Structure formats: C-alpha cells, structure tokens
Tab-separated table of C-alpha atoms in Angstrom:
chain	number	residue	atom	x	y	z
A	1	MET	CA	105.363	131.956	106.713
A	2	PRO	CA	104.019	131.062	110.202
A	3	GLU	CA	100.629	129.415	110.308
A	4	GLU	CA	97.705	131.127	111.958
A	5	ARG	CA	96.703	129.860	115.389
A	6	PRO	CA	93.107	129.795	116.619
A	7	ALA	CA	92.097	132.423	119.157
A	8	GLU	CA	91.442	130.031	122.044
A	9	PRO	CA	94.321	128.303	123.853
A	10	SER	CA	95.245	125.303	121.764
A	11	PRO	CA	98.823	124.073	122.225
A	12	CYS	CA	98.005	120.895	120.312
A	13	TYR	CA	96.327	122.472	117.317
A	14	ILE	CA	97.624	121.247	113.961
A	15	SER	CA	96.864	122.284	110.402
A	16	PHE	CA	99.442	121.520	107.757
A	17	PRO	CA	99.289	122.930	104.208
A	18	TYR	CA	98.108	120.453	101.592
A	19	ASN	CA	100.011	121.489	98.489
A	20	ARG	CA	103.496	122.444	99.580
A	21	PRO	CA	106.064	120.202	97.829
A	22	ILE	CA	109.244	119.326	99.694
A	23	SER	CA	110.932	117.434	96.903
A	24	GLY	CA	111.690	118.080	93.258
A	25	ARG	CA	110.826	114.515	92.263
A	26	THR	CA	108.311	114.188	89.428
A	27	ILE	CA	104.961	112.962	90.675
A	28	THR	CA	104.023	109.898	88.644
A	29	ILE	CA	100.717	108.229	87.916
A	30	GLN	CA	101.538	104.834	89.324
A	31	ARG	CA	99.942	101.444	89.651
A	32	PHE	CA	97.806	100.736	92.705
A	33	PRO	CA	100.202	99.606	95.462
A	34	GLU	CA	100.213	95.852	96.028
A	35	THR	CA	100.414	96.465	99.770
A	36	LEU	CA	96.870	97.892	99.698
A	37	ARG	CA	95.224	95.367	97.384
A	38	GLY	CA	94.590	92.598	99.906
A	39	GLY	CA	90.911	92.330	100.796
A	40	ILE	CA	89.903	95.298	98.598
A	41	ASN	CA	87.323	94.639	95.898
A	42	TRP	CA	88.870	94.799	92.417
A	43	SER	CA	86.194	97.272	91.286
A	44	TYR	CA	87.737	99.915	93.584
A	45	THR	CA	90.888	99.942	91.426
A	46	THR	CA	89.579	99.201	87.914
A	47	PRO	CA	87.577	101.523	85.608
A	48	LEU	CA	84.137	100.209	84.715
A	49	ALA	CA	83.033	102.796	82.132
A	50	VAL	CA	85.924	104.929	80.825
A	51	SER	CA	89.678	104.387	80.580
A	52	LEU	CA	92.083	107.325	80.824
A	53	GLY	CA	95.758	106.774	80.120
A	54	PRO	CA	97.612	103.592	79.159
A	55	TYR	CA	97.084	101.268	82.133
A	56	HIS	CA	93.529	100.217	81.220
A	57	HIS	CA	93.533	101.271	77.568
A	58	ALA	CA	91.415	99.018	75.326
A	59	SER	CA	89.852	97.225	78.293
A	60	PRO	CA	86.761	95.309	77.119
A	61	MET	CA	84.682	96.872	79.917
A	62	VAL	CA	85.022	100.415	78.549
A	63	GLY	CA	84.185	99.828	74.895
A	64	GLU	CA	80.931	101.809	74.765
A	65	VAL	CA	82.413	105.069	76.044
A	66	GLU	CA	85.550	104.547	73.951
A	67	LYS	CA	83.399	104.983	70.835
A	68	VAL	CA	82.382	108.461	72.035
A	69	LYS	CA	85.911	109.855	72.459
A	70	GLN	CA	86.537	110.457	68.756
A	71	HIS	CA	83.253	112.352	68.487
A	72	VAL	CA	84.189	114.513	71.493
A	73	MET	CA	87.549	115.457	69.955
A	74	GLU	CA	85.926	116.287	66.610
A	75	ARG	CA	83.390	118.489	68.391
A	76	LEU	CA	86.204	120.395	70.125
A	77	CYS	CA	87.832	120.962	66.739
A	78	PHE	CA	84.550	122.088	65.178
A	79	GLU	CA	83.817	124.603	67.955
A	80	SER	CA	87.363	125.992	68.001
A	81	GLY	CA	87.844	126.062	64.239
A	82	CYS	CA	90.993	123.936	64.363
A	83	THR	CA	91.757	120.599	62.741
A	84	VAL	CA	92.105	117.194	64.348
A	85	GLU	CA	95.702	117.148	63.133
A	86	ALA	CA	96.385	120.407	65.000
A	87	VAL	CA	95.171	118.808	68.238
A	88	ARG	CA	97.327	115.736	67.626
A	89	GLU	CA	100.347	117.898	66.885
A	90	LYS	CA	99.803	119.769	70.132
A	91	MET	CA	99.704	116.448	71.969
A	92	ARG	CA	102.972	115.386	70.352
A	93	SER	CA	104.588	118.545	71.717
A	94	VAL	CA	103.668	117.634	75.314
A	95	ALA	CA	103.807	113.847	74.962
A	96	GLY	CA	107.291	113.626	76.473
A	97	SER	CA	106.247	115.428	79.654
A	98	ALA	CA	103.005	113.466	79.834
A	99	ARG	CA	104.739	110.127	79.369
A	100	ALA	CA	107.161	110.946	82.187
A	101	CYS	CA	104.192	111.234	84.573
A	102	TYR	CA	103.472	107.515	84.252
A	103	ALA	CA	105.415	104.831	86.054
A	104	ASN	CA	107.522	102.496	83.937
A	105	ASP	CA	105.011	99.831	82.965
A	106	GLU	CA	104.700	97.086	80.376
A	107	LYS	CA	101.432	98.601	79.134
A	108	LEU	CA	103.292	101.814	78.365
A	109	SER	CA	106.422	100.252	76.887
A	110	GLY	CA	104.399	98.753	74.033
A	111	VAL	CA	102.967	102.133	72.959
A	112	ASP	CA	104.975	104.176	70.440
A	113	ALA	CA	105.176	107.973	70.483
A	114	ASP	CA	102.428	108.626	67.911
A	115	ALA	CA	100.021	106.134	69.464
A	116	PHE	CA	100.646	107.642	72.896
A	117	ALA	CA	99.981	111.175	71.594
A	118	ASP	CA	96.732	110.022	69.968
A	119	MET	CA	95.685	108.338	73.214
A	120	MET	CA	96.355	111.520	75.181
A	121	ALA	CA	94.378	113.564	72.640
A	122	LEU	CA	91.304	111.335	72.860
A	123	ASP	CA	91.417	110.794	76.612
A	124	GLY	CA	92.275	114.420	77.368
A	125	CYS	CA	89.468	115.781	75.189
A	126	PHE	CA	86.983	113.459	76.854
A	127	LEU	CA	88.087	114.360	80.380
A	128	LEU	CA	88.048	118.100	79.679
A	129	GLN	CA	84.628	117.961	78.038
A	130	PHE	CA	83.222	115.840	80.871
A	131	ILE	CA	84.441	118.424	83.395
A	132	VAL	CA	82.948	121.310	81.409
A	133	SER	CA	79.694	119.401	80.861
A	134	MET	CA	79.399	118.556	84.536
A	135	CYS	CA	80.228	122.096	85.708
A	136	PRO	CA	79.334	124.596	82.949
A	137	GLU	CA	80.338	128.212	83.464
A	138	ASP	CA	76.749	129.216	82.690
A	139	PRO	CA	74.322	127.009	84.666
A	140	ASP	CA	71.452	128.259	82.478
A	141	SER	CA	73.088	127.203	79.217
A	142	ALA	CA	71.455	124.672	76.907
A	143	PRO	CA	71.803	120.962	77.796
A	144	ASP	CA	75.263	119.730	76.901
A	145	ALA	CA	75.564	117.438	73.887
A	146	LEU	CA	77.916	115.055	75.678
A	147	MET	CA	75.536	114.550	78.591
A	148	SER	CA	72.707	113.856	76.151
A	149	MET	CA	74.480	110.823	74.712
A	150	ALA	CA	73.072	107.544	75.976
A	151	GLU	CA	76.575	106.128	76.447
A	152	ILE	CA	77.338	108.957	78.899
A	153	HIS	CA	73.942	109.714	80.409
A	154	THR	CA	73.399	106.127	81.556
A	155	ARG	CA	76.920	105.836	82.982
A	156	PHE	CA	77.385	109.263	84.538
A	157	ASP	CA	77.913	108.109	88.131
A	158	ILE	CA	80.324	105.370	87.078
A	159	ILE	CA	82.362	107.810	84.960
A	160	ALA	CA	82.575	110.254	87.889
A	161	ARG	CA	83.916	107.361	89.953
A	162	ASP	CA	86.352	106.172	87.264
A	163	ILE	CA	88.109	109.499	86.750
A	164	MET	CA	89.289	109.460	90.385
A	165	LEU	CA	90.960	106.035	90.221
A	166	LEU	CA	94.696	106.025	90.856
A	167	GLU	CA	95.525	104.090	87.681
A	168	ASN	CA	93.045	105.920	85.463
A	169	GLN	CA	94.509	109.377	84.929
A	170	VAL	CA	95.530	111.939	82.329
A	171	PRO	CA	98.379	114.326	83.294
A	172	TRP	CA	97.419	117.952	83.860
A	173	VAL	CA	99.871	119.047	81.150
A	174	VAL	CA	97.583	117.340	78.608
A	175	VAL	CA	94.391	118.996	79.855
A	176	LYS	CA	96.105	122.380	80.060
A	177	ALA	CA	97.294	122.098	76.448
A	178	LEU	CA	93.809	121.181	75.233
A	179	MET	CA	92.241	124.106	77.091
A	180	GLU	CA	94.064	126.412	74.679
A	181	PHE	CA	91.768	125.231	71.874
A	182	ARG	CA	88.558	126.138	73.638
A	183	THR	CA	86.846	129.346	72.576
A	184	VAL	CA	85.215	129.587	76.016
A	185	PRO	CA	87.786	129.437	78.869
A	186	ALA	CA	87.472	126.273	80.949
A	187	ALA	CA	89.461	127.325	84.029
A	188	ALA	CA	86.338	128.250	86.020
A	189	SER	CA	84.717	124.919	85.162
A	190	VAL	CA	87.825	123.047	86.305
A	191	ASP	CA	87.879	124.937	89.620
A	192	LYS	CA	84.178	124.288	90.133
A	193	PHE	CA	84.633	120.603	89.281
A	194	ILE	CA	87.391	120.235	91.884
A	195	SER	CA	85.133	121.911	94.452
A	196	VAL	CA	82.234	119.600	93.607
A	197	MET	CA	84.462	116.551	93.985
A	198	ALA	CA	85.740	117.782	97.357
A	199	ALA	CA	82.241	118.680	98.563
A	200	THR	CA	81.102	115.107	97.941
A	201	PHE	CA	82.853	114.101	101.174
A	202	ASP	CA	81.109	116.781	103.243
A	203	VAL	CA	77.341	116.756	103.681
A	204	ARG	CA	77.342	120.174	105.353
A	205	SER	CA	78.017	122.527	102.482
A	206	TYR	CA	79.644	123.238	99.162
A	207	ARG	CA	83.380	123.827	99.527
A	208	GLN	CA	85.673	125.907	97.335
A	209	VAL	CA	89.175	124.586	96.688
A	210	SER	CA	92.189	126.715	95.868
A	211	GLY	CA	93.053	126.952	92.190
A	212	SER	CA	96.612	125.978	93.056
A	213	ALA	CA	95.366	122.396	93.227
A	214	ARG	CA	95.401	122.382	89.429
A	215	GLY	CA	99.174	122.028	89.578
A	216	HIS	CA	98.901	118.348	90.475
A	217	HIS	CA	99.501	115.637	87.908
A	218	HIS	CA	96.791	113.463	89.423
A	219	ASN	CA	93.099	113.953	90.224
A	220	ALA	CA	93.428	112.016	93.481
A	221	GLY	CA	95.921	114.605	94.708
A	222	LEU	CA	93.425	117.363	94.387
A	223	THR	CA	91.762	116.567	97.412
A	224	THR	CA	101.203	100.878	118.163
A	225	LEU	CA	99.795	103.824	119.963
A	226	SER	CA	96.403	102.260	120.595
A	227	SER	CA	97.153	101.956	124.311
A	228	ILE	CA	96.202	105.617	124.755
A	229	PHE	CA	92.542	104.878	124.129
A	230	SER	CA	90.562	102.308	122.196
A	231	SER	CA	87.262	103.805	121.139
A	232	ALA	CA	85.100	106.877	120.739
A	233	MET	CA	82.943	105.842	123.683
A	234	GLU	CA	85.965	105.507	125.971
A	235	LEU	CA	87.205	108.988	125.042
A	236	ALA	CA	84.164	110.411	126.806
A	237	GLU	CA	85.166	108.537	129.956
A	238	ILE	CA	88.397	110.530	130.252
A	239	GLY	CA	86.693	113.855	129.575
A	240	VAL	CA	87.602	114.296	125.892
A	241	ARG	CA	84.714	115.481	123.763
A	242	LEU	CA	84.444	114.433	120.128
A	243	THR	CA	83.305	117.233	117.820
A	244	SER	CA	82.802	117.807	114.125
A	245	SER	CA	85.380	120.225	112.724
A	246	LYS	CA	84.220	123.445	111.074
A	247	MET	CA	87.320	123.601	108.865
A	248	THR	CA	87.092	123.377	105.091
A	249	LYS	CA	89.807	120.792	104.413
A	250	PHE	CA	88.850	117.156	104.214
A	251	GLY	CA	90.809	115.112	106.727
A	252	GLU	CA	91.350	117.967	109.204
A	253	MET	CA	91.918	116.854	112.784
A	254	SER	CA	92.951	118.693	115.925
A	255	MET	CA	93.232	118.167	119.672
A	256	LYS	CA	92.533	121.043	122.043
A	257	LYS	CA	92.955	121.287	125.792
A	258	GLY	CA	90.353	123.647	127.214
A	259	ARG	CA	90.994	126.377	129.765
A	260	PHE	CA	89.598	124.224	132.526
A	261	LEU	CA	89.350	120.462	132.531
A	262	HIS	CA	87.866	118.996	129.379
A	263	GLY	CA	89.690	118.225	126.151
A	264	GLU	CA	88.297	118.266	122.629
A	265	LEU	CA	89.190	116.029	119.684
A	266	SER	CA	87.886	117.544	116.471
A	267	LEU	CA	87.620	115.695	113.149
A	268	ALA	CA	86.338	116.858	109.784
A	269	PRO	CA	83.063	115.146	108.855
A	270	VAL	CA	83.054	112.559	106.089
A	271	PHE	CA	80.249	111.213	103.935
A	272	LEU	CA	80.721	107.525	103.139
A	273	ASN	CA	78.964	105.664	100.350
A	274	GLU	CA	80.105	103.402	97.498
A	275	LEU	CA	81.427	106.360	95.480
A	276	THR	CA	83.360	108.112	98.245
A	277	ALA	CA	84.641	104.778	99.601
A	278	CYS	CA	86.170	104.110	96.191
A	279	TRP	CA	87.705	107.595	96.107
A	280	LEU	CA	89.113	107.285	99.629
A	281	ILE	CA	90.827	104.021	98.739
A	282	ASN	CA	92.433	105.578	95.677
A	283	MET	CA	93.404	108.769	97.525
A	284	ALA	CA	95.136	106.637	100.155
A	285	ALA	CA	96.873	104.694	97.379
A	286	TYR	CA	97.990	107.982	95.828
A	287	GLU	CA	99.506	109.016	99.153
A	288	ALA	CA	101.296	105.686	99.386
A	289	CYS	CA	102.926	106.462	96.026
A	290	VAL	CA	103.832	110.135	96.496
A	291	GLY	CA	103.411	110.878	100.210
A	292	ALA	CA	107.102	111.566	100.707
A	293	THR	CA	106.936	114.482	98.252
A	294	GLN	CA	104.274	116.395	100.194
A	295	ALA	CA	104.756	118.450	103.348
A	296	ASP	CA	101.394	117.217	104.656
A	297	ASN	CA	102.120	113.596	103.831
A	298	TYR	CA	99.509	110.883	104.408
A	299	ALA	CA	96.768	113.318	105.451
A	300	VAL	CA	93.945	111.090	104.176
A	301	SER	CA	95.615	107.917	105.455
A	302	SER	CA	96.072	109.489	108.888
A	303	TYR	CA	92.425	110.535	108.990
A	304	ILE	CA	91.192	107.061	108.030
A	305	SER	CA	93.527	105.461	110.577
A	306	LEU	CA	92.329	107.744	113.378
A	307	VAL	CA	88.669	107.073	112.596
A	308	ALA	CA	89.440	103.339	112.516
A	309	LEU	CA	91.086	103.594	115.922
A	310	LEU	CA	88.022	105.317	117.344
A	311	ILE	CA	85.682	102.499	116.305
A	312	ASP	CA	85.965	99.022	117.784
A	313	ARG	CA	82.297	98.100	117.637
A	314	GLU	CA	79.073	99.258	116.028
A	315	GLY	CA	78.278	101.395	119.063
A	316	ASP	CA	81.355	103.505	118.321
A	317	VAL	CA	80.114	104.105	114.762
A	318	LYS	CA	76.783	105.238	116.200
A	319	GLU	CA	78.705	107.633	118.451
A	320	LEU	CA	80.516	109.167	115.456
A	321	ARG	CA	77.202	109.483	113.625
A	322	ALA	CA	75.693	111.228	116.650
A	323	LYS	CA	78.625	113.665	116.686
A	324	SER	CA	78.095	114.388	112.941
A	325	ILE	CA	81.571	113.105	112.093
A	326	VAL	CA	80.523	110.100	110.007
A	327	HIS	CA	77.552	110.321	107.661
A	328	SER	CA	77.010	107.162	105.666
A	329	THR	CA	74.630	105.120	103.573
A	330	PHE	CA	76.528	102.092	104.893
A	331	SER	CA	75.259	100.196	107.902
A	332	ASP	CA	77.230	100.571	111.132
A	333	ASP	CA	78.771	97.150	110.540
A	334	GLN	CA	79.740	98.013	106.941
A	335	ALA	CA	81.308	101.334	107.971
A	336	LEU	CA	83.233	99.598	110.752
A	337	GLY	CA	84.502	96.950	108.330
A	338	PHE	CA	85.538	99.517	105.717
A	339	PHE	CA	87.669	101.638	108.045
A	340	LYS	CA	89.196	98.649	109.847
A	341	LEU	CA	90.130	96.796	106.646
A	342	LEU	CA	91.642	99.832	104.949
A	343	SER	CA	93.501	101.216	107.966
A	344	SER	CA	95.378	97.965	108.557
A	345	ARG	CA	97.371	98.559	105.359
A	346	LEU	CA	97.929	102.311	105.449
A	347	ARG	CA	100.981	104.360	106.252
A	348	ILE	CA	100.325	107.180	108.675
A	349	GLY	CA	101.775	110.668	108.860
A	350	ARG	CA	102.571	113.274	111.467
A	351	ARG	CA	98.965	114.397	111.852
A	352	TYR	CA	98.169	110.997	113.358
A	353	TYR	CA	101.198	110.996	115.651
A	354	HIS	CA	100.543	114.581	116.700
A	355	ILE	CA	97.028	113.750	117.875
A	356	PHE	CA	98.349	110.901	119.988
A	357	GLU	CA	101.075	113.055	121.482
A	358	CYS	CA	98.386	115.535	122.506
A	359	LEU	CA	96.208	112.807	124.008
A	360	GLN	CA	99.155	111.355	125.889
A	361	GLU	CA	100.007	114.812	127.214
A	362	TYR	CA	96.372	115.317	128.228
A	363	LYS	CA	96.323	112.032	130.166
A	364	LYS	CA	99.579	112.811	131.972
A	365	GLU	CA	98.641	116.363	132.940
A	366	ARG	CA	95.053	115.678	133.956
A	367	TRP	CA	95.137	112.190	135.415
A	368	VAL	CA	93.468	113.383	138.620
A	369	TRP	CA	90.624	114.962	136.643
A	370	ILE	CA	90.279	111.758	134.599
A	371	VAL	CA	89.870	109.695	137.779
A	372	VAL	CA	87.303	112.172	139.123
A	373	HIS	CA	85.470	112.263	135.785
A	374	LYS	CA	85.251	108.472	135.598
A	375	PHE	CA	84.043	108.318	139.214
A	376	TYR	CA	81.411	110.977	138.503
A	377	LYS	CA	80.154	109.118	135.434
A	378	ASN	CA	80.039	105.851	137.374
A	379	ILE	CA	78.206	107.531	140.248
A	380	LYS	CA	75.623	108.848	137.778
A	381	VAL	CA	75.114	105.346	136.438
A	382	ILE	CA	74.849	103.911	139.960
A	383	VAL	CA	72.371	106.606	141.043
A	384	THR	CA	70.313	106.021	137.901
A	385	VAL	CA	70.244	102.268	138.489
A	386	LEU	CA	69.322	102.718	142.159
A	387	SER	CA	66.574	105.161	141.180
A	388	VAL	CA	65.138	102.642	138.728
A	389	ILE	CA	65.342	99.904	141.365
A	390	GLY	CA	63.590	102.200	143.849
A	391	VAL	CA	60.777	102.907	141.386
A	392	LEU	CA	60.366	99.220	140.574
A	393	ALA	CA	60.359	98.360	144.280
A	394	GLY	CA	57.622	100.934	144.899
A	395	ILE	CA	55.528	99.549	142.038
A	396	PHE	CA	56.022	96.017	143.332
A	397	LYS	CA	54.929	97.000	146.866
A	398	THR	CA	51.849	98.746	145.474
A	399	LEU	CA	50.894	95.667	143.468
A	400	VAL	CA	51.329	93.471	146.544
A	401	PHE	CA	49.180	95.861	148.618
A	402	LEU	CA	46.433	95.920	145.964
A	403	ARG	CA	46.430	92.165	145.573
A	404	PRO	CA	43.144	90.752	146.946
A	405	GLN	CA	43.591	88.946	150.256
A	406	LYS	CA	42.302	85.398	150.454
C-alpha cells in the first residue's frame, strides 16, 4: 500500500512503517551486544530493582522485589477464582514458545522446564500487575494494593526503568496467557502503558501507540558521510533550517526542499534524562539484535546518529534546544557526550542515509544560493560589527570632546 505524501512539495520526505516484518525469523530476547558495551555504564544494562526472565534471575540486587512476586500471583488467583496450580499449568503450556524467545544462554541451559514455567508465572504476573497498577482502566479507582507496598512504592522509578532493559524481558506470549485469568480485561491498560512509555520521550504531548505493537516479543521494540556538514550551526549557513517535527513517531526525521530556496531538516523532539537515556541505549541494543527483521531497521540508531552528527560542541546542543528538538535535564556537555559516545558504536539504517542523500542533492542543486546565503550572512555580521565600531567611535569622540582641557 503506497505511503501518504505530505501536501507540500517534498521529494526527500521519508516515513517508514515501524512494525512491518520482512523476515520470518523468531525475534529473541538476547544479551546486550558486546559491541555496544564499551564506555557504557553497567547500570544501563543491569536491573537494579526487579528481574524479569532468566538472564538476571536471583540477582542479589533484586531480592526485595522478588519477595513480592509470589504475593502478586496469589492475588491474581484470588481475584480470578483460579488456583496457583492452574496458573502454573497455563505457563507450562506456553513455556516452549516463551523459551524459544530467549537466546541460547548458560543461564537458561541450567533451568529445567518446570522451573522455567514457574519463573515465567511469577515474572509475568508481576509485569502484568505493574502495568495495570500504573495505568488502571478506571483512573478514579481505589489505590492499587501493589503500589501501596513499600517494596514497590519506594522503587517505582527504578522498576519502570528495569522493565525496558534489553536483557530483562518476559515474552508477550506469557503476558497474553496470564491476561486470560483477569476478571477485568487488561488490554486497555497495556495500550495505555505503551503510550505512556512512548510519551516519556516527547515533552509536547501524550501520544497514542497502535495496538499492533503488542505483537512484539520485547518491550524495547514497542517504541563516512560527515563531509556534507558537521554541525547544526553550520546547517544554517547553507540555508537549511532545523525544525521540530510534528509527527507522532519517536525518531522521525525528514528533509524537505522548499518551493524557493531554503531547505528544512525536521527531527522529532526527544526528552533526555537518566531514565530515557537508559531506554535509548537498550532500544539501540534491541535494534542491533533484530534490526534485520524490521522494514524500518535501525530507526532509533539512525536518529541518535544524526543528532550526534549535528552536535560537535556545546553551542550545537544549545541550538537544538532552541529549536525544541532536544529537551534535557543533562547539561549541554553531558548531552553532547551521551550522543557522541553512543553513536560511535551504532549501526545506521536507510533513514540516516536518505537524509544525507537529500542534503547532498540540496547542495548540488543550490550551490549558487548557498554561496549567496553565506555571503549575505557574512555581510550582516560585517555590517553589525562596523555599526558597533561606529557607535563606539562616536562615544569615544564625545568623551574626548567633554574631557576638560588643561
């Protein structure tokens, strides 16, 4: 089905679908790629409050929340009128499919079928209840029992961070099976939760995400051409305006050539803090593992790489802030370091290359305008400087005239 083009002339507009598979290969929940580990803080890849799945099971750092999981499963059974054994039996029926979602790993090889099913039951119940507690269908309902627990209430932000880690996942087949036991449907809560997670990256508004995203096995999936130009500030010198995209997909980018002379490079805004930085790292790692199976491969990696290319110094970060593209609790230096460090290890996709093809085409077609534009900007600077010099000279002459004569 052909994609819709914007109304204005835009031969370089690009917007690929996010969830269109091009391969039948099973998407696995893999280990964080070694190629991305260098220089990245270990806390960005390791759960600090709750473990989900086998890779970090029984980690000493997650002991307090681990004690809560049994209570959460028993509460699900109490509310649904089923037995704990019924939940475990259901997990055994999907354990084969769930196990196939994980990469072959020594942590998994030492877990037998029954132990794996029990792990999926406990972890799946916790994840589902956390989602429902965070995004209840009825906002006016009584305070949720899970959120009232000290083990959860005091670690809420860390848990929200942990459930998006690449290595800390429960397959969707597990959550879907457990949803059958709930007396109140949880589908709306899941959709709302995905939207809340996506909206965390965008300070402008709350974004809705298509329900088709629930088909992914992994939470992180729910969401040298530098000679062309070197920074955001230098883009302005060749007549290309940087703008904040109005599109709803995180990572959107497009290049437009206007009817007359100027060009426009549009990027989706991103909010960067410790939480979203952690998520971005794990989303990029997820792409490194399964990018070849997606039509819009390396969308997040391409976005990060393009932002990194636009910023060579703190002044470039200020420029992106001024254009409402980057919003951050980080300092300019911290934001610069984050994008530069991460981008040096990422694979990039066709979005990235497409933008550069458009910029190259713009430079070739409008080289005369670029020369004129640079001259005009330089003339403005020269005129401004001369005006300032003229004012200072006038002040100096006045002071000399007013100086008492001996």
